[in-house]
Coordinates of C-alpha atoms in Angstrom, one line a residue:
M1 CA -20.8 18.7 21.2
G2 CA -20.6 17.4 17.6
L3 CA -18.5 14.6 16.0
F4 CA -14.7 15.1 16.7
G5 CA -15.5 17.9 19.1
F6 CA -17.2 20.1 16.5
G7 CA -20.4 21.8 17.5
K8 CA -21.7 25.1 18.6
K9 CA -19.5 26.8 21.1
K10 CA -20.9 27.9 24.4
E11 CA -22.2 31.4 23.8
V12 CA -20.4 34.2 25.7
V13 CA -21.0 37.9 26.0
V14 CA -17.9 39.8 25.3
T15 CA -17.6 43.6 25.0
P16 CA -15.6 45.4 22.3
E17 CA -13.3 46.6 25.1
T18 CA -12.1 43.0 25.7
F19 CA -11.0 42.7 22.1
E20 CA -9.4 46.2 22.2
K21 CA -7.3 45.0 25.2
I22 CA -6.3 41.9 23.2
V23 CA -5.0 43.9 20.2
A24 CA -3.2 46.3 22.5
L25 CA -1.3 43.4 24.0
I26 CA -0.1 42.3 20.6
T27 CA 0.8 45.6 19.1
D28 CA 1.1 49.3 20.0
D29 CA 0.5 50.4 16.4
A30 CA -2.3 52.9 16.7
S31 CA -3.5 52.4 13.1
V32 CA -3.9 48.7 13.7
Q33 CA -5.7 49.3 16.9
E34 CA -8.1 51.8 15.3
T35 CA -8.9 49.6 12.3
A36 CA -9.6 46.6 14.5
S37 CA -11.7 48.7 17.0
R38 CA -14.0 49.8 14.2
Y39 CA -14.9 46.2 13.4
F40 CA -15.3 45.4 17.1
M41 CA -17.8 48.3 17.4
D42 CA -19.5 47.3 14.2
T43 CA -19.3 43.6 13.5
A44 CA -22.1 43.9 11.0
A45 CA -19.8 45.9 8.8
Y46 CA -17.2 43.2 9.0
Y47 CA -19.8 40.6 8.2
A48 CA -21.0 42.5 5.2
E49 CA -17.5 42.8 3.8
N50 CA -16.8 39.1 4.2
A51 CA -20.2 37.5 4.0
E52 CA -19.4 34.9 1.4
D53 CA -16.4 33.5 3.3
L54 CA -18.1 33.7 6.7
K55 CA -21.1 31.8 5.5
E56 CA -18.8 29.0 4.3
Y57 CA -17.4 28.9 7.9
K58 CA -20.9 28.9 9.3
V59 CA -20.4 32.2 11.1
E60 CA -23.7 34.0 11.7
E61 CA -24.2 37.8 11.5
T62 CA -25.4 37.8 15.1
D63 CA -22.3 36.0 16.5
T64 CA -20.4 39.2 17.5
C65 CA -17.7 37.3 19.5
E66 CA -16.8 35.1 16.5
L67 CA -16.8 38.0 14.1
S68 CA -14.6 40.1 16.4
W69 CA -12.1 37.3 16.8
R70 CA -11.9 36.8 13.0
A71 CA -11.8 40.5 12.4
L72 CA -8.9 40.8 14.8
M73 CA -6.9 38.1 13.1
S74 CA -7.7 39.5 9.6
V75 CA -6.5 43.0 10.6
L76 CA -3.3 41.6 12.1
L77 CA -2.6 39.7 8.8
E78 CA -3.5 42.6 6.5
K79 CA -1.3 45.1 8.5
G80 CA 1.7 42.8 8.4
I81 CA 1.7 42.2 12.2
A82 CA 1.1 38.5 11.9
V83 CA 1.6 35.6 9.4
Q84 CA -0.4 32.4 8.9
V85 CA 1.4 29.4 10.2
E86 CA 1.1 27.6 6.9
N87 CA 3.5 30.2 5.4
L88 CA 6.1 29.2 8.0
E89 CA 6.1 25.5 7.5
Y90 CA 8.8 25.6 4.8
L91 CA 12.3 27.0 5.2
E92 CA 12.1 29.7 2.6
G93 CA 8.7 30.9 3.9
F94 CA 9.9 30.9 7.5
R95 CA 13.0 32.9 6.6
E96 CA 11.0 35.4 4.6
Y97 CA 7.9 36.0 6.8
M98 CA 9.4 35.6 10.2
G99 CA 12.4 37.6 9.1
A100 CA 10.1 40.5 8.1
L101 CA 8.3 40.4 11.4
A102 CA 11.7 40.4 13.3
A103 CA 12.9 43.4 11.2
K104 CA 9.9 45.4 12.3
K105 CA 10.9 44.9 16.0
N106 CA 14.6 45.4 15.3
L107 CA 15.3 41.9 16.5
P108 CA 18.3 39.9 15.2
F109 CA 17.5 37.4 12.5
D110 CA 20.1 35.5 10.5
E111 CA 18.9 33.1 7.8
E112 CA 21.9 30.9 8.5
W113 CA 20.4 30.1 11.9
F114 CA 17.9 27.9 10.0
G115 CA 20.3 26.0 7.7
D116 CA 20.5 22.3 6.8
D117 CA 22.0 21.4 10.2
I118 CA 18.8 22.5 11.9
I119 CA 16.7 20.5 9.4
Q120 CA 18.9 17.4 9.8
N121 CA 18.7 17.6 13.6
S122 CA 14.9 17.6 13.5
L123 CA 15.0 14.4 11.4
K124 CA 17.4 12.5 13.6
D125 CA 15.1 12.2 16.6
P126 CA 11.5 12.3 15.3
V127 CA 8.8 12.9 17.9
M128 CA 6.8 9.7 18.4
R129 CA 3.1 9.9 19.1
E130 CA 0.2 7.5 19.3
P131 CA -1.9 7.2 16.2
D132 CA -4.6 9.8 16.2
L133 CA -7.3 9.5 13.5
F134 CA -8.5 13.1 13.8
Y135 CA -5.0 14.5 13.8
D136 CA -4.0 12.4 10.8
V137 CA -7.1 13.6 8.8
F138 CA -7.1 17.2 10.0
P139 CA -3.5 18.2 11.0
D140 CA -3.1 21.8 12.0
V141 CA 0.7 21.8 11.7
D142 CA 2.3 18.9 9.9
T143 CA 6.0 19.7 10.2
E144 CA 8.4 19.2 13.1
S145 CA 11.0 21.5 11.5
L146 CA 8.9 24.5 12.4
V147 CA 9.3 23.7 16.1
E148 CA 13.1 23.5 15.7
W149 CA 13.1 27.0 14.0
L150 CA 10.9 28.5 16.7
E151 CA 13.1 27.1 19.4
K152 CA 16.2 28.6 17.7
L153 CA 14.6 32.0 17.8
E154 CA 13.7 31.6 21.4
E155 CA 17.4 30.9 22.1
E156 CA 18.6 33.9 20.0
W157 CA 16.0 36.3 21.5
G158 CA 16.5 35.1 25.1
D159 CA 18.0 38.3 26.2
T160 CA 15.2 40.5 24.7
D161 CA 11.8 41.1 26.1
Y162 CA 10.1 39.7 22.9
A163 CA 8.6 36.3 22.2
I164 CA 6.4 34.7 19.5
G165 CA 2.7 34.6 20.2
S166 CA -0.1 32.8 18.4
M167 CA -3.9 32.9 17.9
K168 CA -6.2 30.3 16.5
Y169 CA -9.6 30.4 14.8
E170 CA -11.2 27.1 15.3
T171 CA -13.6 26.3 12.4
K172 CA -17.1 25.0 12.9
C173 CA -17.0 23.5 9.4
L174 CA -15.3 20.2 8.6
T175 CA -14.7 21.3 5.0
R176 CA -12.8 24.4 6.0
P177 CA -9.5 24.4 7.9
S178 CA -8.8 26.1 11.2
M179 CA -6.4 29.0 11.0
I180 CA -3.4 29.8 13.2
I181 CA -1.4 33.0 13.0
M182 CA 1.9 33.9 14.6
F183 CA 3.3 37.3 15.6
I184 CA 6.0 38.9 17.8
M185 CA 4.9 40.5 21.0
K186 CA 6.2 41.4 24.5
S187 CA 6.9 38.2 26.4
D188 CA 5.4 39.5 29.7
K189 CA 2.0 40.0 28.0
I190 CA 1.6 36.5 26.7
Q191 CA -0.1 35.1 29.8
E192 CA -2.7 38.0 29.8
L193 CA -3.3 37.4 26.1
K194 CA -4.0 33.7 26.9
Q195 CA -6.5 34.6 29.7
L196 CA -8.4 37.2 27.6
A197 CA -8.6 34.8 24.7
K198 CA -10.0 32.1 27.0
S199 CA -12.7 34.5 28.2
T200 CA -13.9 34.8 24.6
N201 CA -13.9 31.0 24.0
H202 CA -10.8 31.1 21.8
K203 CA -7.1 30.1 21.9
A204 CA -4.1 32.4 22.0
G205 CA -0.8 32.4 23.9
D206 CA 2.8 31.5 23.2
A207 CA 4.1 30.0 19.9
Y208 CA 2.8 26.5 20.8
A209 CA -0.5 27.4 22.5
C210 CA -2.7 26.8 19.5
W211 CA -1.4 23.4 18.1

């Protein structure tokens, strides 16, 4: 294990079928599943298309599990199934990107739910935590308002069978940030997503699983 927990992950052998199960839990869009599956079956092709970026992240061509996980997240982003959490940390971005995801699922979404009152409430009772050098230097999510907005959606969507899920790519390189994405999926599938992700040495689950 390296400094601050960075180091080479324990190698695992994961079949393409595992990743196909993961993407099927997140979306039933056949085109998304097919595109992702092509990369799961041929990770060398994904590496060739993204070699420069992957080298900076210290991902090797032979690391099929890491490549499959990154390919899955990339496809979800490219197909508009998911959004990077950094795009949700500010009110206008949250309204735009999460609103678009909600529209695809025909879920209610009112921009007024996330008005000034929500922001002010989040500032009244700040969450207190012990100083954490690593967190302060490398924060994954640096806004408490996002939690307030997510909780508001949970409240409004409580009578539906949908929830917000998340996935994380944990970088091996100190100079490149980790990436978290969020998406909307069936709530009864989140636990299985978490378990399958764990079997690949990665993190996924509900909206707060990857922070």
